[in-house]
PDB file of C-alpha atoms in Angstrom:
ATOM      1  CA  ALA A   1       0.000   0.000   0.000  1.00 63.00           C
ATOM      2  CA  GLN A   2       1.184   3.509  -0.736  1.00 68.00           C
ATOM      3  CA  LYS A   3       2.099   5.901   2.061  1.00 90.00           C
ATOM      4  CA  ILE A   4       2.454   9.681   2.199  1.00 95.00           C
ATOM      5  CA  THR A   5       4.517  11.414   4.883  1.00 96.00           C
ATOM      6  CA  GLN A   6       4.389  15.103   5.749  1.00 96.00           C
ATOM      7  CA  THR A   7       6.737  15.745   8.646  1.00 94.00           C
ATOM      8  CA  GLN A   8       5.994  19.428   9.235  1.00 93.00           C
ATOM      9  CA  PRO A   9       2.827  19.847  11.308  1.00 90.00           C
ATOM     10  CA  GLY A  10       2.977  23.642  11.148  1.00 93.00           C
ATOM     11  CA  MET A  11       4.983  26.436   9.560  1.00 94.00           C
ATOM     12  CA  PHE A  12       5.123  30.211   9.793  1.00 96.00           C
ATOM     13  CA  VAL A  13       6.179  32.325   6.831  1.00 96.00           C
ATOM     14  CA  GLN A  14       6.516  36.051   6.340  1.00 97.00           C
ATOM     15  CA  GLU A  15       4.339  37.664   3.709  1.00 97.00           C
ATOM     16  CA  LYS A  16       6.042  37.859   0.283  1.00 97.00           C
ATOM     17  CA  GLU A  17       8.565  35.175   1.184  1.00 97.00           C
ATOM     18  CA  ALA A  18       8.722  31.658  -0.257  1.00 97.00           C
ATOM     19  CA  VAL A  19       7.916  28.518   1.731  1.00 97.00           C
ATOM     20  CA  THR A  20       8.648  24.854   1.027  1.00 97.00           C
ATOM     21  CA  LEU A  21       6.371  22.098   2.277  1.00 98.00           C
ATOM     22  CA  ASP A  22       7.897  18.646   2.488  1.00 97.00           C
ATOM     23  CA  CYS A  23       6.294  15.458   1.220  1.00 98.00           C
ATOM     24  CA  THR A  24       7.752  11.996   0.839  1.00 97.00           C
ATOM     25  CA  TYR A  25       5.963   8.986  -0.523  1.00 96.00           C
ATOM     26  CA  ASP A  26       6.401   5.261  -0.705  1.00 94.00           C
ATOM     27  CA  THR A  27       5.149   2.983  -3.440  1.00 91.00           C
ATOM     28  CA  SER A  28       6.464   0.135  -5.532  1.00 90.00           C
ATOM     29  CA  ASP A  29       4.175   1.002  -8.419  1.00 90.00           C
ATOM     30  CA  PRO A  30       6.054   2.710 -11.292  1.00 91.00           C
ATOM     31  CA  SER A  31       3.028   4.706 -12.430  1.00 90.00           C
ATOM     32  CA  TYR A  32       1.486   7.181 -10.007  1.00 92.00           C
ATOM     33  CA  GLY A  33       0.367  10.754  -9.608  1.00 92.00           C
ATOM     34  CA  LEU A  34       1.232  13.243  -6.909  1.00 94.00           C
ATOM     35  CA  PHE A  35      -1.068  16.054  -5.849  1.00 95.00           C
ATOM     36  CA  TRP A  36      -1.154  19.004  -3.523  1.00 97.00           C
ATOM     37  CA  TYR A  37      -4.404  20.335  -2.106  1.00 97.00           C
ATOM     38  CA  LYS A  38      -5.107  23.412   0.007  1.00 97.00           C
ATOM     39  CA  GLN A  39      -7.738  23.311   2.724  1.00 95.00           C
ATOM     40  CA  PRO A  40      -8.684  26.691   4.210  1.00 94.00           C
ATOM     41  CA  SER A  41     -10.618  26.925   7.452  1.00 91.00           C
ATOM     42  CA  SER A  42     -13.848  26.768   5.443  1.00 88.00           C
ATOM     43  CA  GLY A  43     -13.085  23.092   4.832  1.00 88.00           C
ATOM     44  CA  GLU A  44     -13.086  22.805   1.060  1.00 89.00           C
ATOM     45  CA  MET A  45     -10.183  20.925  -0.544  1.00 93.00           C
ATOM     46  CA  ILE A  46      -8.760  23.035  -3.357  1.00 94.00           C
ATOM     47  CA  PHE A  47      -6.634  21.351  -6.016  1.00 94.00           C
ATOM     48  CA  LEU A  48      -3.311  23.149  -6.499  1.00 96.00           C
ATOM     49  CA  ILE A  49      -0.918  21.126  -8.611  1.00 96.00           C
ATOM     50  CA  TYR A  50      -0.286  17.695 -10.131  1.00 94.00           C
ATOM     51  CA  GLN A  51       2.866  15.754 -11.043  1.00 94.00           C
ATOM     52  CA  GLY A  52       2.861  12.472 -12.935  1.00 92.00           C
ATOM     53  CA  SER A  53       5.555   9.921 -12.166  1.00 93.00           C
ATOM     54  CA  TYR A  54       6.731   9.931 -15.770  1.00 92.00           C
ATOM     55  CA  ASP A  55       6.770  13.697 -16.171  1.00 90.00           C
ATOM     56  CA  GLN A  56      10.264  14.900 -16.985  1.00 88.00           C
ATOM     57  CA  GLN A  57       9.785  18.446 -15.784  1.00 93.00           C
ATOM     58  CA  ASN A  58       8.627  19.770 -12.448  1.00 95.00           C
ATOM     59  CA  ALA A  59       5.050  20.993 -12.464  1.00 95.00           C
ATOM     60  CA  THR A  60       4.291  24.686 -11.995  1.00 96.00           C
ATOM     61  CA  GLU A  61       0.982  26.510 -11.542  1.00 95.00           C
ATOM     62  CA  GLY A  62       1.306  30.225 -10.953  1.00 97.00           C
ATOM     63  CA  ARG A  63       2.974  30.726  -7.564  1.00 97.00           C
ATOM     64  CA  TYR A  64       2.999  26.985  -6.901  1.00 98.00           C
ATOM     65  CA  SER A  65       5.758  24.663  -8.048  1.00 97.00           C
ATOM     66  CA  LEU A  66       6.404  21.044  -7.244  1.00 97.00           C
ATOM     67  CA  ASN A  67       9.986  19.952  -6.623  1.00 96.00           C
ATOM     68  CA  PHE A  68       9.819  16.339  -7.788  1.00 96.00           C
ATOM     69  CA  GLN A  69      12.816  14.155  -6.904  1.00 96.00           C
ATOM     70  CA  LYS A  70      11.846  10.684  -8.022  1.00 94.00           C
ATOM     71  CA  ALA A  71      14.913   8.840  -6.745  1.00 94.00           C
ATOM     72  CA  ARG A  72      14.383  10.293  -3.289  1.00 95.00           C
ATOM     73  CA  LYS A  73      10.604   9.796  -3.519  1.00 96.00           C
ATOM     74  CA  SER A  74       9.910  13.357  -2.560  1.00 97.00           C
ATOM     75  CA  ALA A  75       7.415  15.863  -3.951  1.00 97.00           C
ATOM     76  CA  ASN A  76       7.854  19.132  -2.110  1.00 98.00           C
ATOM     77  CA  LEU A  77       5.544  22.072  -2.735  1.00 98.00           C
ATOM     78  CA  VAL A  78       7.056  25.532  -3.074  1.00 98.00           C
ATOM     79  CA  ILE A  79       4.818  28.559  -2.635  1.00 97.00           C
ATOM     80  CA  SER A  80       6.504  31.724  -3.839  1.00 96.00           C
ATOM     81  CA  ALA A  81       5.651  35.278  -2.745  1.00 96.00           C
ATOM     82  CA  SER A  82       3.373  34.151   0.090  1.00 97.00           C
ATOM     83  CA  GLN A  83       0.129  36.012   0.632  1.00 97.00           C
ATOM     84  CA  LEU A  84      -2.089  36.235   3.694  1.00 97.00           C
ATOM     85  CA  GLY A  85      -4.684  34.197   1.836  1.00 96.00           C
ATOM     86  CA  ASP A  86      -2.246  31.301   1.633  1.00 97.00           C
ATOM     87  CA  SER A  87      -2.795  30.574   5.326  1.00 97.00           C
ATOM     88  CA  ALA A  88      -4.369  27.119   5.314  1.00 97.00           C
ATOM     89  CA  MET A  89      -3.725  23.405   5.721  1.00 97.00           C
ATOM     90  CA  TYR A  90      -1.853  21.808   2.822  1.00 98.00           C
ATOM     91  CA  PHE A  91      -2.133  18.139   1.954  1.00 97.00           C
ATOM     92  CA  CYS A  92       0.098  16.016  -0.221  1.00 97.00           C
ATOM     93  CA  ALA A  93      -1.651  13.064  -1.868  1.00 95.00           C
ATOM     94  CA  MET A  94      -0.851  10.217  -4.221  1.00 94.00           C
ATOM     95  CA  SER A  95      -2.856   8.003  -6.530  1.00 90.00           C
ATOM     96  CA  LEU A  96      -1.864   4.900  -8.441  1.00 86.00           C
ATOM     97  CA  SER A  97      -2.674   4.526 -12.099  1.00 77.00           C
ATOM     98  CA  ASN A  98      -4.673   1.350 -11.578  1.00 75.00           C
ATOM     99  CA  ASP A  99      -7.308   2.747  -9.215  1.00 74.00           C
ATOM    100  CA  TYR A 100      -6.924   6.551  -8.854  1.00 79.00           C
ATOM    101  CA  LYS A 101      -7.831   6.512  -5.176  1.00 85.00           C
ATOM    102  CA  LEU A 102      -6.132   9.328  -3.302  1.00 90.00           C
ATOM    103  CA  SER A 103      -4.003   8.590  -0.242  1.00 92.00           C
ATOM    104  CA  PHE A 104      -3.336  11.705   1.807  1.00 95.00           C
ATOM    105  CA  GLY A 105      -0.624  12.762   4.196  1.00 95.00           C
ATOM    106  CA  ALA A 106      -1.409  14.247   7.598  1.00 94.00           C
ATOM    107  CA  GLY A 107      -1.097  17.800   6.308  1.00 96.00           C
ATOM    108  CA  THR A 108       0.951  20.898   7.115  1.00 97.00           C
ATOM    109  CA  THR A 109      -0.570  24.075   8.522  1.00 97.00           C
ATOM    110  CA  VAL A 110       0.848  27.233   6.983  1.00 98.00           C
ATOM    111  CA  THR A 111       0.399  30.588   8.671  1.00 97.00           C
ATOM    112  CA  VAL A 112       1.430  33.685   6.731  1.00 97.00           C
ATOM    113  CA  ARG A 113       2.419  36.660   8.856  1.00 96.00           C
ATOM    114  CA  ALA A 114       2.023  40.271   7.704  1.00 94.00           C
TER     115      ALA A 114
ATOM    116  CA  GLU B   1     -18.813  25.549 -14.441  1.00 67.00           C
ATOM    117  CA  ALA B   2     -20.453  24.645 -11.144  1.00 82.00           C
ATOM    118  CA  GLY B   3     -18.330  22.740  -8.662  1.00 92.00           C
ATOM    119  CA  VAL B   4     -19.192  19.773  -6.490  1.00 95.00           C
ATOM    120  CA  ALA B   5     -22.203  20.518  -4.309  1.00 96.00           C
ATOM    121  CA  GLN B   6     -22.830  18.992  -0.902  1.00 97.00           C
ATOM    122  CA  SER B   7     -25.555  19.350   1.677  1.00 96.00           C
ATOM    123  CA  PRO B   8     -26.063  19.888   4.469  1.00 96.00           C
ATOM    124  CA  ARG B   9     -22.941  21.846   5.397  1.00 95.00           C
ATOM    125  CA  TYR B  10     -23.324  21.109   9.090  1.00 96.00           C
ATOM    126  CA  LYS B  11     -25.184  18.460  11.059  1.00 97.00           C
ATOM    127  CA  ILE B  12     -25.406  17.740  14.768  1.00 98.00           C
ATOM    128  CA  ILE B  13     -27.037  14.501  15.910  1.00 97.00           C
ATOM    129  CA  GLU B  14     -27.057  12.273  18.948  1.00 97.00           C
ATOM    130  CA  LYS B  15     -25.415   8.864  18.929  1.00 96.00           C
ATOM    131  CA  ARG B  16     -27.560   6.049  17.586  1.00 96.00           C
ATOM    132  CA  GLN B  17     -29.457   8.450  15.334  1.00 97.00           C
ATOM    133  CA  SER B  18     -29.255   8.233  11.558  1.00 97.00           C
ATOM    134  CA  VAL B  19     -28.003  10.872   9.143  1.00 97.00           C
ATOM    135  CA  ALA B  20     -27.719  11.272   5.384  1.00 98.00           C
ATOM    136  CA  PHE B  21     -25.460  13.425   3.241  1.00 97.00           C
ATOM    137  CA  TRP B  22     -26.020  14.410  -0.357  1.00 97.00           C
ATOM    138  CA  CYS B  23     -23.519  15.098  -3.139  1.00 97.00           C
ATOM    139  CA  ASN B  24     -23.944  16.413  -6.667  1.00 96.00           C
ATOM    140  CA  PRO B  25     -20.738  16.053  -8.693  1.00 95.00           C
ATOM    141  CA  ILE B  26     -19.470  18.289 -11.455  1.00 94.00           C
ATOM    142  CA  SER B  27     -21.582  17.816 -14.555  1.00 92.00           C
ATOM    143  CA  GLY B  28     -20.262  15.009 -16.718  1.00 89.00           C
ATOM    144  CA  HIS B  29     -17.977  13.544 -14.095  1.00 91.00           C
ATOM    145  CA  ALA B  30     -18.357   9.785 -14.107  1.00 89.00           C
ATOM    146  CA  THR B  31     -16.342   8.986 -10.992  1.00 91.00           C
ATOM    147  CA  LEU B  32     -17.478   9.982  -7.511  1.00 94.00           C
ATOM    148  CA  TYR B  33     -15.708   9.530  -4.182  1.00 95.00           C
ATOM    149  CA  TRP B  34     -16.715   9.887  -0.549  1.00 97.00           C
ATOM    150  CA  TYR B  35     -13.966  10.633   1.989  1.00 96.00           C
ATOM    151  CA  GLN B  36     -14.020  10.878   5.762  1.00 97.00           C
ATOM    152  CA  GLN B  37     -11.731  13.454   7.373  1.00 96.00           C
ATOM    153  CA  ILE B  38     -11.323  13.224  11.136  1.00 95.00           C
ATOM    154  CA  LEU B  39     -10.047  16.386  12.822  1.00 92.00           C
ATOM    155  CA  GLY B  40      -6.286  16.739  12.452  1.00 88.00           C
ATOM    156  CA  GLN B  41      -5.960  14.028   9.807  1.00 91.00           C
ATOM    157  CA  GLY B  42      -5.962  13.751   6.050  1.00 93.00           C
ATOM    158  CA  PRO B  43      -9.077  12.478   4.265  1.00 94.00           C
ATOM    159  CA  LYS B  44      -9.573   8.735   3.965  1.00 94.00           C
ATOM    160  CA  LEU B  45     -11.524   7.123   1.159  1.00 94.00           C
ATOM    161  CA  LEU B  46     -14.795   5.474   2.106  1.00 96.00           C
ATOM    162  CA  ILE B  47     -16.223   4.533  -1.282  1.00 96.00           C
ATOM    163  CA  GLN B  48     -15.624   5.079  -4.995  1.00 93.00           C
ATOM    164  CA  PHE B  49     -18.311   4.963  -7.691  1.00 93.00           C
ATOM    165  CA  GLN B  50     -17.876   4.710 -11.430  1.00 89.00           C
ATOM    166  CA  ASN B  51     -21.175   5.911 -12.895  1.00 87.00           C
ATOM    167  CA  ASN B  52     -23.704   4.077 -10.692  1.00 84.00           C
ATOM    168  CA  GLY B  53     -21.495   1.104  -9.877  1.00 91.00           C
ATOM    169  CA  VAL B  54     -19.280   0.652  -6.828  1.00 92.00           C
ATOM    170  CA  VAL B  55     -15.576   0.369  -7.682  1.00 90.00           C
ATOM    171  CA  ASP B  56     -14.179   0.197  -4.166  1.00 91.00           C
ATOM    172  CA  ASP B  57     -15.933   0.133  -0.803  1.00 94.00           C
ATOM    173  CA  SER B  58     -13.287  -1.783   1.107  1.00 92.00           C
ATOM    174  CA  GLN B  59     -12.888   0.994   3.700  1.00 93.00           C
ATOM    175  CA  LEU B  60     -16.612   1.572   4.240  1.00 95.00           C
ATOM    176  CA  PRO B  61     -17.882   0.318   7.642  1.00 94.00           C
ATOM    177  CA  LYS B  62     -20.763  -1.549   6.105  1.00 94.00           C
ATOM    178  CA  ASP B  63     -22.445  -2.386   9.384  1.00 95.00           C
ATOM    179  CA  ARG B  64     -23.449   1.268   9.732  1.00 97.00           C
ATOM    180  CA  PHE B  65     -22.516   3.119   6.554  1.00 97.00           C
ATOM    181  CA  SER B  66     -24.221   2.826   3.194  1.00 97.00           C
ATOM    182  CA  ALA B  67     -23.953   4.776  -0.026  1.00 97.00           C
ATOM    183  CA  GLU B  68     -25.694   4.823  -3.350  1.00 95.00           C
ATOM    184  CA  ARG B  69     -25.445   6.639  -6.630  1.00 94.00           C
ATOM    185  CA  LEU B  70     -28.657   6.114  -8.495  1.00 82.00           C
ATOM    186  CA  LYS B  71     -28.675   7.122 -12.172  1.00 85.00           C
ATOM    187  CA  GLY B  72     -24.940   7.748 -12.017  1.00 84.00           C
ATOM    188  CA  VAL B  73     -25.194  11.387 -10.937  1.00 92.00           C
ATOM    189  CA  ASP B  74     -26.135  12.380  -7.362  1.00 95.00           C
ATOM    190  CA  SER B  75     -25.004  10.296  -4.438  1.00 97.00           C
ATOM    191  CA  THR B  76     -26.097   9.875  -0.841  1.00 97.00           C
ATOM    192  CA  LEU B  77     -24.062   8.607   2.098  1.00 98.00           C
ATOM    193  CA  LYS B  78     -25.947   7.341   5.132  1.00 98.00           C
ATOM    194  CA  ILE B  79     -24.876   6.481   8.652  1.00 97.00           C
ATOM    195  CA  GLN B  80     -27.214   4.372  10.771  1.00 96.00           C
ATOM    196  CA  PRO B  81     -26.764   4.254  13.713  1.00 96.00           C
ATOM    197  CA  ALA B  82     -24.155   6.961  14.290  1.00 97.00           C
ATOM    198  CA  LYS B  83     -21.363   6.600  16.834  1.00 97.00           C
ATOM    199  CA  LEU B  84     -19.330   9.288  18.569  1.00 97.00           C
ATOM    200  CA  GLU B  85     -16.276   8.389  16.472  1.00 96.00           C
ATOM    201  CA  ASP B  86     -18.190   9.233  13.278  1.00 97.00           C
ATOM    202  CA  SER B  87     -17.739  12.926  14.069  1.00 97.00           C
ATOM    203  CA  ALA B  88     -15.794  14.182  11.071  1.00 97.00           C
ATOM    204  CA  VAL B  89     -16.008  16.107   7.833  1.00 96.00           C
ATOM    205  CA  TYR B  90     -17.437  14.074   4.971  1.00 97.00           C
ATOM    206  CA  LEU B  91     -16.036  15.164   1.645  1.00 97.00           C
ATOM    207  CA  CYS B  92     -17.373  14.303  -1.765  1.00 97.00           C
ATOM    208  CA  ALA B  93     -15.133  14.489  -4.810  1.00 95.00           C
ATOM    209  CA  SER B  94     -15.531  13.792  -8.505  1.00 94.00           C
ATOM    210  CA  SER B  95     -13.323  13.251 -11.518  1.00 91.00           C
ATOM    211  CA  LEU B  96     -14.065  13.171 -15.204  1.00 86.00           C
ATOM    212  CA  ASP B  97     -13.311   9.491 -15.713  1.00 71.00           C
ATOM    213  CA  PRO B  98     -10.819   6.877 -14.474  1.00 62.00           C
ATOM    214  CA  GLY B  99      -8.237   8.265 -16.843  1.00 60.00           C
ATOM    215  CA  GLU B 100      -8.524  11.740 -15.358  1.00 62.00           C
ATOM    216  CA  GLU B 101      -6.673  11.605 -12.084  1.00 73.00           C
ATOM    217  CA  THR B 102      -7.477  15.025 -10.661  1.00 87.00           C
ATOM    218  CA  GLN B 103     -10.314  14.936  -8.169  1.00 91.00           C
ATOM    219  CA  TYR B 104     -12.324  18.048  -7.377  1.00 93.00           C
ATOM    220  CA  PHE B 105     -13.846  18.332  -3.929  1.00 94.00           C
ATOM    221  CA  GLY B 106     -17.020  19.792  -2.551  1.00 95.00           C
ATOM    222  CA  PRO B 107     -17.199  21.987   0.573  1.00 94.00           C
ATOM    223  CA  GLY B 108     -17.849  19.002   2.837  1.00 95.00           C
ATOM    224  CA  THR B 109     -20.379  18.229   5.540  1.00 96.00           C
ATOM    225  CA  ARG B 110     -19.251  18.691   9.138  1.00 96.00           C
ATOM    226  CA  LEU B 111     -20.883  16.054  11.340  1.00 97.00           C
ATOM    227  CA  LEU B 112     -20.887  16.211  15.124  1.00 97.00           C
ATOM    228  CA  VAL B 113     -22.226  13.212  17.003  1.00 97.00           C
ATOM    229  CA  LEU B 114     -23.088  13.897  20.659  1.00 97.00           C
TER     230      LEU B 114
END
């Protein structure tokens, strides 16, 4: 079974600075997808970014980029130029190509300070 | 395009009572998921539907939980009878088809069992 590990329970970041959220995963399946979701206090899970296991380049979506290091089985999320609205819980998740079920990590709380 | 809709947003019941949650996925999305998110944890899959058929319900506590997706669109998740440990956020998600990995989530239903 696949496993997602997020070791940072909480982080503080100054507005306009960048922050990196760590995520490591474990699977023996060669084909998988990695996701990051944002969950504000309102509770909705907002899709941020996706990286396929066979993608050669790191995924980017606006201020979000995914630092994918396949050999190390890590998929860290980088948020550049943090904004107050970025304060939320962030979840790393993985799905396998044969069933597409998402397995989530425990999450990291990000608090952006003015 | 309308997102995933869920109702109610909040529900408070006493243990041993029954409760039902409703989900309307994004139009045209064939795959629907129900997740349970206990406070402080990442979501965990309860059941996955492909159109109106169940793909995976291995994590659904079938002695008290049931789910259906009649006509392959809306879905309902029921708990009967509820236990204190069922207090959680119940998230519904949908994806276009099994080949589309990205899942889009609704706002969730916060359940408190007293």
